[in-house]
PDB file of C-alpha atoms in Angstrom:
ATOM      1  CA  MET A  54      -3.606  21.857  21.263  1.00 75.00           C
ATOM      2  CA  ALA A  55      -0.120  22.844  20.965  1.00 82.00           C
ATOM      3  CA  TYR A  56       1.966  21.239  18.051  1.00 85.00           C
ATOM      4  CA  ARG A  57       5.832  20.540  17.962  1.00 86.00           C
ATOM      5  CA  ASP A  58       7.646  20.109  14.687  1.00 91.00           C
ATOM      6  CA  LEU A  59       8.951  16.941  13.535  1.00 93.00           C
ATOM      7  CA  ALA A  60      11.277  17.052  10.471  1.00 97.00           C
ATOM      8  CA  ILE A  61      11.746  13.797   8.486  1.00 98.00           C
ATOM      9  CA  ARG A  62      14.461  13.802   5.966  1.00 98.00           C
ATOM     10  CA  LEU A  63      14.463  11.188   3.167  1.00 98.00           C
ATOM     11  CA  SER A  64      17.685  10.325   1.143  1.00 98.00           C
ATOM     12  CA  SER A  65      18.849   7.420  -1.060  1.00 97.00           C
ATOM     13  CA  GLU A  66      21.374   4.834  -0.186  1.00 95.00           C
ATOM     14  CA  GLY A  67      21.463   3.432  -3.798  1.00 93.00           C
ATOM     15  CA  LYS A  68      18.950   2.282  -6.277  1.00 90.00           C
ATOM     16  CA  HIS A  69      15.706   1.351  -4.456  1.00 91.00           C
ATOM     17  CA  HIS A  70      17.346   1.857  -1.018  1.00 96.00           C
ATOM     18  CA  PHE A  71      16.268   4.911   1.189  1.00 97.00           C
ATOM     19  CA  VAL A  72      16.843   6.285   4.459  1.00 98.00           C
ATOM     20  CA  ALA A  73      14.395   8.496   6.677  1.00 98.00           C
ATOM     21  CA  SER A  74      15.783  10.402   9.632  1.00 98.00           C
ATOM     22  CA  ALA A  75      14.123  12.375  12.356  1.00 98.00           C
ATOM     23  CA  LEU A  76      15.907  15.447  12.690  1.00 98.00           C
ATOM     24  CA  GLU A  77      16.432  17.823  15.774  1.00 93.00           C
ATOM     25  CA  ASP A  78      18.381  20.888  15.070  1.00 91.00           C
ATOM     26  CA  GLY A  79      19.482  19.394  11.634  1.00 91.00           C
ATOM     27  CA  LYS A  80      21.110  16.437  13.124  1.00 96.00           C
ATOM     28  CA  SER A  81      19.494  12.816  12.838  1.00 97.00           C
ATOM     29  CA  VAL A  82      18.247  11.342  16.044  1.00 97.00           C
ATOM     30  CA  ALA A  83      16.388   8.208  14.802  1.00 98.00           C
ATOM     31  CA  SER A  84      16.273   6.760  11.273  1.00 98.00           C
ATOM     32  CA  SER A  85      15.241   3.633   9.371  1.00 97.00           C
ATOM     33  CA  SER A  86      16.161   2.200   6.103  1.00 97.00           C
ATOM     34  CA  PHE A  87      13.755   0.857   3.615  1.00 96.00           C
ATOM     35  CA  GLU A  88      13.525  -0.384  -0.064  1.00 94.00           C
ATOM     36  CA  LEU A  89      11.028   1.091  -2.413  1.00 91.00           C
ATOM     37  CA  ARG A  90      10.640   0.247  -6.036  1.00 85.00           C
ATOM     38  CA  SER A  91       8.568   2.791  -8.218  1.00 75.00           C
ATOM     39  CA  ASP A  92       7.693  -0.420 -10.348  1.00 72.00           C
ATOM     40  CA  GLU A  93       6.132  -2.238  -7.029  1.00 69.00           C
ATOM     41  CA  LEU A  94       4.126   1.044  -6.412  1.00 67.00           C
ATOM     42  CA  ARG A  95       2.219   1.062  -9.937  1.00 74.00           C
ATOM     43  CA  ILE A  96       0.861   4.512  -8.180  1.00 70.00           C
ATOM     44  CA  THR A  97      -0.282   6.097 -11.590  1.00 70.00           C
ATOM     45  CA  LYS A  98      -2.228   3.225 -12.385  1.00 76.00           C
ATOM     46  CA  ARG A  99      -3.709   3.008  -8.974  1.00 73.00           C
ATOM     47  CA  LEU A 100      -4.360   6.692  -8.449  1.00 72.00           C
ATOM     48  CA  ARG A 101      -6.294   6.605 -11.984  1.00 75.00           C
ATOM     49  CA  GLU A 102      -8.416   3.697 -10.345  1.00 74.00           C
ATOM     50  CA  LEU A 103      -9.022   5.609  -7.230  1.00 70.00           C
ATOM     51  CA  GLU A 104     -10.236   8.627  -9.393  1.00 72.00           C
ATOM     52  CA  LYS A 105     -12.608   6.309 -11.185  1.00 73.00           C
ATOM     53  CA  ALA A 106     -13.909   4.841  -7.748  1.00 69.00           C
ATOM     54  CA  ALA A 107     -14.634   8.099  -6.166  1.00 66.00           C
ATOM     55  CA  ALA A 108     -18.231   7.599  -6.794  1.00 67.00           C
ATOM     56  CA  LYS A 109     -18.452   4.077  -5.223  1.00 68.00           C
ATOM     57  CA  PRO A 110     -19.342   3.430  -1.743  1.00 66.00           C
ATOM     58  CA  GLU A 111     -16.412   4.164   0.760  1.00 61.00           C
ATOM     59  CA  SER A 112     -15.996   0.478   1.576  1.00 52.00           C
ATOM     60  CA  LEU A 113     -14.979  -0.180  -2.021  1.00 56.00           C
ATOM     61  CA  VAL A 114     -12.309   2.194  -2.373  1.00 63.00           C
ATOM     62  CA  THR A 115      -9.459   1.135  -0.125  1.00 79.00           C
ATOM     63  CA  PHE A 116      -6.346   1.841  -2.364  1.00 78.00           C
ATOM     64  CA  HIS A 117      -5.409   5.192  -0.438  1.00 83.00           C
ATOM     65  CA  LYS A 118      -5.532   3.616   2.746  1.00 89.00           C
ATOM     66  CA  ASP A 119      -3.672   0.320   1.628  1.00 87.00           C
ATOM     67  CA  PHE A 120      -1.196   2.676   0.055  1.00 87.00           C
ATOM     68  CA  GLY A 121      -0.951   4.769   2.969  1.00 91.00           C
ATOM     69  CA  GLN A 122      -0.342   1.810   5.411  1.00 94.00           C
ATOM     70  CA  MET A 123       2.388   0.377   3.182  1.00 92.00           C
ATOM     71  CA  LEU A 124       4.164   3.614   3.023  1.00 93.00           C
ATOM     72  CA  TYR A 125       3.874   4.252   6.596  1.00 96.00           C
ATOM     73  CA  GLY A 126       5.220   0.635   7.263  1.00 95.00           C
ATOM     74  CA  LYS A 127       8.013   0.994   5.064  1.00 94.00           C
ATOM     75  CA  VAL A 128       9.277   4.539   6.383  1.00 96.00           C
ATOM     76  CA  LEU A 129       8.223   4.661   9.882  1.00 96.00           C
ATOM     77  CA  ALA A 130       9.887   1.360  10.930  1.00 95.00           C
ATOM     78  CA  GLY A 131      12.723   0.547  13.467  1.00 95.00           C
ATOM     79  CA  ASP A 132      14.143   3.249  15.494  1.00 97.00           C
ATOM     80  CA  LEU A 133      12.256   6.007  13.585  1.00 97.00           C
ATOM     81  CA  LYS A 134       9.039   4.200  14.460  1.00 96.00           C
ATOM     82  CA  SER A 135       9.923   4.207  18.196  1.00 96.00           C
ATOM     83  CA  TYR A 136      11.013   7.949  18.080  1.00 96.00           C
ATOM     84  CA  PHE A 137       7.860   8.814  16.113  1.00 93.00           C
ATOM     85  CA  GLN A 138       5.893   7.191  18.943  1.00 90.00           C
ATOM     86  CA  LYS A 139       7.732   8.702  21.666  1.00 91.00           C
ATOM     87  CA  GLN A 140       7.191  12.273  20.325  1.00 90.00           C
ATOM     88  CA  ILE A 141       3.417  11.428  20.063  1.00 85.00           C
ATOM     89  CA  ASP A 142       3.201  10.414  23.606  1.00 84.00           C
ATOM     90  CA  ALA A 143       5.391  13.208  25.012  1.00 81.00           C
ATOM     91  CA  ASN A 144       3.294  15.903  26.609  1.00 68.00           C
ATOM     92  CA  GLY A 145       0.154  15.320  24.865  1.00 74.00           C
ATOM     93  CA  ASP A 146       1.350  17.850  22.223  1.00 76.00           C
ATOM     94  CA  GLY A 147       0.725  17.213  18.697  1.00 82.00           C
ATOM     95  CA  LEU A 148       3.316  16.752  15.832  1.00 87.00           C
ATOM     96  CA  ARG A 149       3.645  19.073  12.629  1.00 91.00           C
ATOM     97  CA  ILE A 150       5.389  16.642  10.361  1.00 93.00           C
ATOM     98  CA  SER A 151       7.580  18.216   7.408  1.00 96.00           C
ATOM     99  CA  LEU A 152       9.264  16.166   4.851  1.00 97.00           C
ATOM    100  CA  GLN A 153      12.529  17.068   3.602  1.00 98.00           C
ATOM    101  CA  PHE A 154      13.751  15.231   0.359  1.00 98.00           C
ATOM    102  CA  ASP A 155      17.475  15.200  -0.558  1.00 98.00           C
ATOM    103  CA  ASP A 156      18.319  15.788  -4.254  1.00 97.00           C
ATOM    104  CA  ASN A 157      19.237  12.123  -4.581  1.00 95.00           C
ATOM    105  CA  ALA A 158      15.414  11.161  -3.434  1.00 95.00           C
ATOM    106  CA  GLN A 159      13.404  13.568  -5.316  1.00 94.00           C
ATOM    107  CA  TRP A 160      11.137  11.139  -7.035  1.00 90.00           C
ATOM    108  CA  LEU A 161       9.870  10.238  -3.541  1.00 94.00           C
ATOM    109  CA  ALA A 162       8.462  13.677  -3.119  1.00 94.00           C
ATOM    110  CA  THR A 163       5.953  13.029  -6.274  1.00 90.00           C
ATOM    111  CA  LEU A 164       4.160  10.242  -4.067  1.00 90.00           C
ATOM    112  CA  PRO A 165       1.073  11.070  -2.490  1.00 89.00           C
ATOM    113  CA  TRP A 166       2.244  11.276   1.190  1.00 94.00           C
ATOM    114  CA  GLU A 167      -0.927  12.727   2.600  1.00 93.00           C
ATOM    115  CA  PHE A 168      -2.040   9.052   2.049  1.00 91.00           C
ATOM    116  CA  LEU A 169       0.385   8.064   5.294  1.00 94.00           C
ATOM    117  CA  HIS A 170      -1.890   5.653   7.437  1.00 95.00           C
ATOM    118  CA  ASP A 171      -1.007   4.487  10.644  1.00 93.00           C
ATOM    119  CA  GLY A 172      -3.622   1.667  10.705  1.00 92.00           C
ATOM    120  CA  GLU A 173      -6.042   3.546  12.397  1.00 92.00           C
ATOM    121  CA  ASP A 174      -6.291   7.038  10.697  1.00 92.00           C
ATOM    122  CA  PHE A 175      -4.689   8.958   7.914  1.00 92.00           C
ATOM    123  CA  LEU A 176      -1.910  11.354   9.578  1.00 92.00           C
ATOM    124  CA  VAL A 177      -3.476  14.277   7.849  1.00 91.00           C
ATOM    125  CA  ALA A 178      -6.706  13.758   9.565  1.00 88.00           C
ATOM    126  CA  SER A 179      -5.262  13.028  12.989  1.00 82.00           C
ATOM    127  CA  ALA A 180      -5.775  15.366  15.687  1.00 69.00           C
ATOM    128  CA  ILE A 181      -2.088  14.448  16.924  1.00 72.00           C
ATOM    129  CA  SER A 182      -0.322  15.312  13.514  1.00 64.00           C
TER     130      SER A 182
END
């Protein structure tokens, strides 16, 4: 399968407010605004819980999927979601997604983006991305 590149830039518009933009030739072609509060994520605590639960049956461990769906729903929304879906549907090619973080949004880079989940699969495990 051939893969096309899709760059998504994440930047801050103020405290807890961010923009995700799909880039073509360095220019934004679709974007979505979202709110994300570090305190609502409780990511460190939840990741510790995930580590402890690793030995449990798969059906009991859902944090990574739940977190991934929440993150996907916030970041890939509106125009960006439509653009993303068009890119997936185009030519049957897969997408190689790269995330770029502006200096004002560096803490977002610490999130476990490998958990991005579209409701059917983790993007990192999907044949299309």
